[in-house]
Amino acid sequence: MSNPEQFPLSVFPPEHMGVSPRSILRFLDRLEERRLCMHSFVLVRHGAIISEGYWAPYTANSLQRMYSVSKSFVGVAIGLLAQDGYIHLDDPVISYFPDKVIKQPHPYTQQMTIRDLLRMATVHTRTATQIVPHPDLLKAFFNVTPSHKSGTVFNYDTGGTVVLTALVERCTRMPLLEYLRMKALSKIGFSEEATCQKICGVSHGGSGILCTTHDLTKFAMLCMQQGNWYGFQLLPKDYMRLATTRQIDTHFAQPGHGAYGYGYQFWMTDHNGFALFGMGGQLAICLPEKNLMLVTTADVLENPCGVDQIFQAFWDTIYADLTDESLPEDSEASDTLYERLSSLKVPHVQGDSDSPIALSVGGKRFQLDDNPSVYRAVAVGFGPDYGTFEYTTESGTHEIRFGFGHNVLQFFPEAGYECLASGAWVDAETLFIRVYITDENLGSVQLVLHFAPDGSVTLSSRAFGDTLLSGLDACVTGYIYE
């Protein structure tokens, strides 16, 4: 064969690659015990897929926003840019953006190199527009007064990655994904439907790539193999070796899974691995020494320890039971695993489907006290296995339908996102409703309604993720008025 596109990912039973199906079942058990909202996983060993699963309504064809996994794509693009002779990693990055400099730059900003941005060692402690609001992130990056000398300490700076993306697009005069497709992605079967959101007129390489789980799997495998795809060297090997090994310490900046160091837009992990990591559980954990890789997509934003729990579940089950020898076939466990994978669904809220107070509050409208949120009034209604939550804002009255013991698929009011909603009575007076966004952006809303004997309701509403949901944060009391 003379074309890398002719090498699709192979599929083998996990036992053939030294992984017990029982360890995969334990991995799934752990995720379920933690009530993590998983979307997909793909497990790869020795270059072959040995198990994969999708939590309905997600499928293998679902395009999902990868958030900061996108940064690793940018890191690879910079390596290709250097290989093609456009740049040198120790060039001052400001020299490529004279049009974005609106005042005499600070010496620290002048000295900042492309390599500094790759290592998250910029002159800022966070994204420049978070320090001083500005409509142009690139101008903010070069003109906000720096806090320290670059190249010295790790600070997570998505703005630096956007600057690197703009550098790629300025040098090549091509969008980020188009350049990567030409150089590598098309050659590994990366889907044509994959896309990237924009920010300030450039591709949002810091957070905006949308692709399938298989796309991420192929890209991560290419990175784990230091750019080699079935004998074809698609990426610069020496650069990829540096990119996926520790280039700066993160111990004091990032707890948990982020404490093992950072490469060139890649995170280091325990067990001498590295990871592509995006908000909410978008992960590709690569362990070159074991030739093992786990890819996940998820929405664990409401759980501050959710990503660490995915990592730990992997270490405690699949990794802990790993062997370098083929295992005997375990048909019983394989059958159980197959059935389990066929029935995966995004979790619904657990609890009672009815309460004695439901009859007295159902259909009643509650006028809320003045508050800074969008909520002005709320009402609930109940059917045989579902409920409705109505809320009134300045734009009108909107409805969310939720299931008892199951999720209801619908579109989130006003934002228009596809979403799932379920609810349960957690005690006789308290109704809990959760809405998961299942669109291209991550997000969820938790609604807690406490109905008191005096005829009042207290609504506690908390939004996670997408900024279009942020106006739904509230804690307010109201009373029946009709």
PDB file of C-alpha atoms in Angstrom, residues 17-200:
ATOM      1  CA  MET A  17      -4.587  -7.094  23.396  1.00  0.00           C
ATOM      2  CA  GLY A  18      -4.163  -8.004  27.065  1.00  0.00           C
ATOM      3  CA  VAL A  19      -7.272  -6.231  28.342  1.00  0.00           C
ATOM      4  CA  SER A  20      -9.987  -8.125  30.189  1.00  0.00           C
ATOM      5  CA  PRO A  21     -13.600  -7.284  29.273  1.00  0.00           C
ATOM      6  CA  ARG A  22     -14.303  -7.518  33.005  1.00  0.00           C
ATOM      7  CA  SER A  23     -11.976  -4.573  33.617  1.00  0.00           C
ATOM      8  CA  ILE A  24     -13.911  -2.556  31.029  1.00  0.00           C
ATOM      9  CA  LEU A  25     -17.155  -3.465  32.804  1.00  0.00           C
ATOM     10  CA  ARG A  26     -15.649  -2.288  36.091  1.00  0.00           C
ATOM     11  CA  PHE A  27     -14.630   0.954  34.378  1.00  0.00           C
ATOM     12  CA  LEU A  28     -18.221   1.503  33.246  1.00  0.00           C
ATOM     13  CA  ASP A  29     -19.469   0.610  36.737  1.00  0.00           C
ATOM     14  CA  ARG A  30     -17.224   3.262  38.253  1.00  0.00           C
ATOM     15  CA  LEU A  31     -18.451   5.942  35.861  1.00  0.00           C
ATOM     16  CA  GLU A  32     -22.057   5.009  36.652  1.00  0.00           C
ATOM     17  CA  GLU A  33     -21.434   4.999  40.399  1.00  0.00           C
ATOM     18  CA  ARG A  34     -20.133   8.565  40.127  1.00  0.00           C
ATOM     19  CA  ARG A  35     -23.211   9.518  38.051  1.00  0.00           C
ATOM     20  CA  LEU A  36     -20.949  11.053  35.408  1.00  0.00           C
ATOM     21  CA  CYS A  37     -22.635  12.279  32.251  1.00  0.00           C
ATOM     22  CA  MET A  38     -20.543  10.420  29.688  1.00  0.00           C
ATOM     23  CA  HIS A  39     -21.069  10.755  25.941  1.00  0.00           C
ATOM     24  CA  SER A  40     -18.602   8.250  24.487  1.00  0.00           C
ATOM     25  CA  PHE A  41     -15.427   6.273  25.017  1.00  0.00           C
ATOM     26  CA  VAL A  42     -12.983   4.491  22.723  1.00  0.00           C
ATOM     27  CA  LEU A  43     -10.282   2.174  24.074  1.00  0.00           C
ATOM     28  CA  VAL A  44      -7.258   1.487  21.857  1.00  0.00           C
ATOM     29  CA  ARG A  45      -4.364  -0.935  22.350  1.00  0.00           C
ATOM     30  CA  HIS A  46      -1.539  -1.625  19.915  1.00  0.00           C
ATOM     31  CA  GLY A  47      -3.231   0.503  17.280  1.00  0.00           C
ATOM     32  CA  ALA A  48      -6.563  -1.328  17.345  1.00  0.00           C
ATOM     33  CA  ILE A  49      -9.929  -0.394  18.829  1.00  0.00           C
ATOM     34  CA  ILE A  50     -10.724  -2.974  21.491  1.00  0.00           C
ATOM     35  CA  SER A  51     -13.892  -1.427  22.914  1.00  0.00           C
ATOM     36  CA  GLU A  52     -16.088   1.601  22.382  1.00  0.00           C
ATOM     37  CA  GLY A  53     -19.428   2.857  23.622  1.00  0.00           C
ATOM     38  CA  TYR A  54     -21.844   5.753  23.134  1.00  0.00           C
ATOM     39  CA  TRP A  55     -24.387   7.017  25.637  1.00  0.00           C
ATOM     40  CA  ALA A  56     -27.641   7.708  23.763  1.00  0.00           C
ATOM     41  CA  PRO A  57     -28.500  10.052  22.163  1.00  0.00           C
ATOM     42  CA  TYR A  58     -24.806  10.295  21.196  1.00  0.00           C
ATOM     43  CA  THR A  59     -23.488   8.056  18.415  1.00  0.00           C
ATOM     44  CA  ALA A  60     -20.219   7.448  16.617  1.00  0.00           C
ATOM     45  CA  ASN A  61     -21.294  10.065  14.056  1.00  0.00           C
ATOM     46  CA  SER A  62     -22.000  12.830  16.578  1.00  0.00           C
ATOM     47  CA  LEU A  63     -19.917  15.966  16.081  1.00  0.00           C
ATOM     48  CA  GLN A  64     -18.950  17.232  19.511  1.00  0.00           C
ATOM     49  CA  ARG A  65     -17.120  20.343  20.575  1.00  0.00           C
ATOM     50  CA  MET A  66     -13.744  19.289  21.904  1.00  0.00           C
ATOM     51  CA  TYR A  67     -13.041  22.508  23.804  1.00  0.00           C
ATOM     52  CA  SER A  68      -9.383  22.682  24.864  1.00  0.00           C
ATOM     53  CA  VAL A  69      -8.490  19.450  23.103  1.00  0.00           C
ATOM     54  CA  SER A  70      -8.384  21.934  20.206  1.00  0.00           C
ATOM     55  CA  LYS A  71      -5.163  23.332  21.669  1.00  0.00           C
ATOM     56  CA  SER A  72      -3.292  20.127  20.854  1.00  0.00           C
ATOM     57  CA  PHE A  73      -4.318  20.503  17.185  1.00  0.00           C
ATOM     58  CA  VAL A  74      -2.778  23.981  17.289  1.00  0.00           C
ATOM     59  CA  GLY A  75       0.376  22.614  18.898  1.00  0.00           C
ATOM     60  CA  VAL A  76       0.732  20.143  16.024  1.00  0.00           C
ATOM     61  CA  ALA A  77       0.064  22.871  13.438  1.00  0.00           C
ATOM     62  CA  ILE A  78       2.886  24.990  14.893  1.00  0.00           C
ATOM     63  CA  GLY A  79       5.266  22.022  14.518  1.00  0.00           C
ATOM     64  CA  LEU A  80       4.267  21.690  10.869  1.00  0.00           C
ATOM     65  CA  LEU A  81       4.665  25.445  10.411  1.00  0.00           C
ATOM     66  CA  ALA A  82       8.243  25.220  11.705  1.00  0.00           C
ATOM     67  CA  GLN A  83       8.968  22.191   9.519  1.00  0.00           C
ATOM     68  CA  ASP A  84       7.698  24.104   6.477  1.00  0.00           C
ATOM     69  CA  GLY A  85      10.091  26.951   7.248  1.00  0.00           C
ATOM     70  CA  TYR A  86       7.533  29.613   8.102  1.00  0.00           C
ATOM     71  CA  ILE A  87       8.761  30.153  11.668  1.00  0.00           C
ATOM     72  CA  HIS A  88      11.348  29.262  14.315  1.00  0.00           C
ATOM     73  CA  LEU A  89      10.083  28.411  17.779  1.00  0.00           C
ATOM     74  CA  ASP A  90      12.356  30.983  19.431  1.00  0.00           C
ATOM     75  CA  ASP A  91      11.135  33.859  17.258  1.00  0.00           C
ATOM     76  CA  PRO A  92       9.496  36.718  19.215  1.00  0.00           C
ATOM     77  CA  VAL A  93       5.818  36.167  18.517  1.00  0.00           C
ATOM     78  CA  ILE A  94       5.107  39.901  18.417  1.00  0.00           C
ATOM     79  CA  SER A  95       7.200  40.204  15.239  1.00  0.00           C
ATOM     80  CA  TYR A  96       4.407  38.438  13.317  1.00  0.00           C
ATOM     81  CA  PHE A  97       1.686  40.819  14.554  1.00  0.00           C
ATOM     82  CA  PRO A  98       2.823  44.443  14.051  1.00  0.00           C
ATOM     83  CA  ASP A  99      -0.752  45.452  13.187  1.00  0.00           C
ATOM     84  CA  LYS A 100      -1.955  44.332  16.623  1.00  0.00           C
ATOM     85  CA  VAL A 101       0.456  46.548  18.580  1.00  0.00           C
ATOM     86  CA  ILE A 102      -1.262  49.813  19.538  1.00  0.00           C
ATOM     87  CA  LYS A 103       1.291  51.192  22.007  1.00  0.00           C
ATOM     88  CA  GLN A 104       4.956  50.791  22.803  1.00  0.00           C
ATOM     89  CA  PRO A 105       5.136  47.146  23.886  1.00  0.00           C
ATOM     90  CA  HIS A 106       6.501  46.196  27.260  1.00  0.00           C
ATOM     91  CA  PRO A 107       9.963  44.564  27.106  1.00  0.00           C
ATOM     92  CA  TYR A 108       8.519  41.328  28.514  1.00  0.00           C
ATOM     93  CA  THR A 109       5.982  41.257  25.666  1.00  0.00           C
ATOM     94  CA  GLN A 110       8.703  41.951  23.109  1.00  0.00           C
ATOM     95  CA  GLN A 111      10.796  39.040  24.394  1.00  0.00           C
ATOM     96  CA  MET A 112       7.954  36.482  24.447  1.00  0.00           C
ATOM     97  CA  THR A 113       8.623  33.632  21.992  1.00  0.00           C
ATOM     98  CA  ILE A 114       6.464  31.174  20.092  1.00  0.00           C
ATOM     99  CA  ARG A 115       7.878  28.440  22.319  1.00  0.00           C
ATOM    100  CA  ASP A 116       6.704  30.364  25.402  1.00  0.00           C
ATOM    101  CA  LEU A 117       3.140  30.334  24.063  1.00  0.00           C
ATOM    102  CA  LEU A 118       3.346  26.631  23.271  1.00  0.00           C
ATOM    103  CA  ARG A 119       4.336  25.898  26.884  1.00  0.00           C
ATOM    104  CA  MET A 120       1.670  28.161  28.419  1.00  0.00           C
ATOM    105  CA  ALA A 121       4.457  30.367  29.733  1.00  0.00           C
ATOM    106  CA  THR A 122       3.211  33.731  28.443  1.00  0.00           C
ATOM    107  CA  VAL A 123       3.505  37.104  30.195  1.00  0.00           C
ATOM    108  CA  HIS A 124      -0.092  36.859  31.452  1.00  0.00           C
ATOM    109  CA  THR A 125      -1.612  34.905  34.326  1.00  0.00           C
ATOM    110  CA  ARG A 126      -4.749  34.200  32.264  1.00  0.00           C
ATOM    111  CA  THR A 127      -6.389  35.179  28.983  1.00  0.00           C
ATOM    112  CA  ALA A 128      -5.709  38.871  28.365  1.00  0.00           C
ATOM    113  CA  THR A 129      -9.374  39.779  27.787  1.00  0.00           C
ATOM    114  CA  GLN A 130     -10.127  38.439  31.266  1.00  0.00           C
ATOM    115  CA  ILE A 131      -7.583  40.925  32.644  1.00  0.00           C
ATOM    116  CA  VAL A 132      -8.749  43.918  30.589  1.00  0.00           C
ATOM    117  CA  PRO A 133     -11.937  43.485  28.502  1.00  0.00           C
ATOM    118  CA  HIS A 134     -11.292  44.156  24.804  1.00  0.00           C
ATOM    119  CA  PRO A 135     -13.200  43.149  21.641  1.00  0.00           C
ATOM    120  CA  ASP A 136      -9.984  42.016  19.906  1.00  0.00           C
ATOM    121  CA  LEU A 137      -8.250  39.236  21.823  1.00  0.00           C
ATOM    122  CA  LEU A 138      -5.097  39.546  19.713  1.00  0.00           C
ATOM    123  CA  LYS A 139      -4.720  43.252  20.456  1.00  0.00           C
ATOM    124  CA  ALA A 140      -5.385  42.609  24.129  1.00  0.00           C
ATOM    125  CA  PHE A 141      -2.714  39.902  24.204  1.00  0.00           C
ATOM    126  CA  PHE A 142       0.028  42.246  22.966  1.00  0.00           C
ATOM    127  CA  ASN A 143      -1.077  45.420  24.744  1.00  0.00           C
ATOM    128  CA  VAL A 144      -2.276  44.420  28.212  1.00  0.00           C
ATOM    129  CA  THR A 145       0.507  45.165  30.675  1.00  0.00           C
ATOM    130  CA  PRO A 146       2.283  41.895  31.480  1.00  0.00           C
ATOM    131  CA  SER A 147       2.665  40.660  35.034  1.00  0.00           C
ATOM    132  CA  HIS A 148       5.946  38.771  34.658  1.00  0.00           C
ATOM    133  CA  LYS A 149       8.667  37.626  32.296  1.00  0.00           C
ATOM    134  CA  SER A 150       7.658  34.966  29.785  1.00  0.00           C
ATOM    135  CA  GLY A 151       9.074  31.447  29.787  1.00  0.00           C
ATOM    136  CA  THR A 152       9.328  31.321  33.579  1.00  0.00           C
ATOM    137  CA  VAL A 153       6.109  29.882  35.017  1.00  0.00           C
ATOM    138  CA  PHE A 154       3.037  28.005  33.787  1.00  0.00           C
ATOM    139  CA  ASN A 155      -0.245  29.928  33.586  1.00  0.00           C
ATOM    140  CA  TYR A 156      -3.152  28.532  31.567  1.00  0.00           C
ATOM    141  CA  ASP A 157      -3.694  31.147  28.860  1.00  0.00           C
ATOM    142  CA  THR A 158      -6.171  30.298  26.112  1.00  0.00           C
ATOM    143  CA  GLY A 159      -5.428  33.678  24.524  1.00  0.00           C
ATOM    144  CA  GLY A 160      -1.907  32.489  23.788  1.00  0.00           C
ATOM    145  CA  THR A 161      -3.312  29.530  21.861  1.00  0.00           C
ATOM    146  CA  VAL A 162      -5.570  31.818  19.829  1.00  0.00           C
ATOM    147  CA  VAL A 163      -2.477  33.870  18.944  1.00  0.00           C
ATOM    148  CA  LEU A 164      -0.741  30.671  17.808  1.00  0.00           C
ATOM    149  CA  THR A 165      -3.792  29.836  15.677  1.00  0.00           C
ATOM    150  CA  ALA A 166      -3.684  33.285  14.112  1.00  0.00           C
ATOM    151  CA  LEU A 167       0.018  32.726  13.415  1.00  0.00           C
ATOM    152  CA  VAL A 168      -0.775  29.517  11.538  1.00  0.00           C
ATOM    153  CA  GLU A 169      -3.463  31.213   9.499  1.00  0.00           C
ATOM    154  CA  ARG A 170      -1.326  34.283   8.722  1.00  0.00           C
ATOM    155  CA  CYS A 171       1.614  32.227   7.524  1.00  0.00           C
ATOM    156  CA  THR A 172      -0.347  29.691   5.476  1.00  0.00           C
ATOM    157  CA  ARG A 173      -3.300  31.895   4.473  1.00  0.00           C
ATOM    158  CA  MET A 174      -5.455  28.885   5.247  1.00  0.00           C
ATOM    159  CA  PRO A 175      -7.871  28.098   8.081  1.00  0.00           C
ATOM    160  CA  LEU A 176      -6.349  25.954  10.820  1.00  0.00           C
ATOM    161  CA  LEU A 177      -8.227  22.749   9.954  1.00  0.00           C
ATOM    162  CA  GLU A 178      -7.653  23.207   6.228  1.00  0.00           C
ATOM    163  CA  TYR A 179      -3.891  23.396   6.795  1.00  0.00           C
ATOM    164  CA  LEU A 180      -3.961  20.372   9.088  1.00  0.00           C
ATOM    165  CA  ARG A 181      -6.091  18.440   6.611  1.00  0.00           C
ATOM    166  CA  MET A 182      -3.645  19.161   3.798  1.00  0.00           C
ATOM    167  CA  LYS A 183      -0.667  18.058   5.886  1.00  0.00           C
ATOM    168  CA  ALA A 184      -2.058  15.144   7.895  1.00  0.00           C
ATOM    169  CA  LEU A 185      -5.731  14.915   8.833  1.00  0.00           C
ATOM    170  CA  SER A 186      -7.071  13.898   5.416  1.00  0.00           C
ATOM    171  CA  LYS A 187      -4.445  11.176   5.304  1.00  0.00           C
ATOM    172  CA  ILE A 188      -5.719   9.539   8.506  1.00  0.00           C
ATOM    173  CA  GLY A 189      -9.406   9.644   7.589  1.00  0.00           C
ATOM    174  CA  PHE A 190     -10.410  12.684   9.658  1.00  0.00           C
ATOM    175  CA  SER A 191     -14.037  13.456   8.807  1.00  0.00           C
ATOM    176  CA  GLU A 192     -14.849  16.170   6.293  1.00  0.00           C
ATOM    177  CA  GLU A 193     -17.741  17.304   8.498  1.00  0.00           C
ATOM    178  CA  ALA A 194     -15.400  18.381  11.299  1.00  0.00           C
ATOM    179  CA  THR A 195     -15.251  22.136  11.730  1.00  0.00           C
ATOM    180  CA  CYS A 196     -13.914  24.879  13.977  1.00  0.00           C
ATOM    181  CA  GLN A 197     -15.703  27.840  15.499  1.00  0.00           C
ATOM    182  CA  LYS A 198     -14.312  31.351  15.027  1.00  0.00           C
ATOM    183  CA  ILE A 199     -13.144  34.017  17.446  1.00  0.00           C
ATOM    184  CA  CYS A 200     -11.945  37.509  16.533  1.00  0.00           C
TER     185      CYS A 200
END
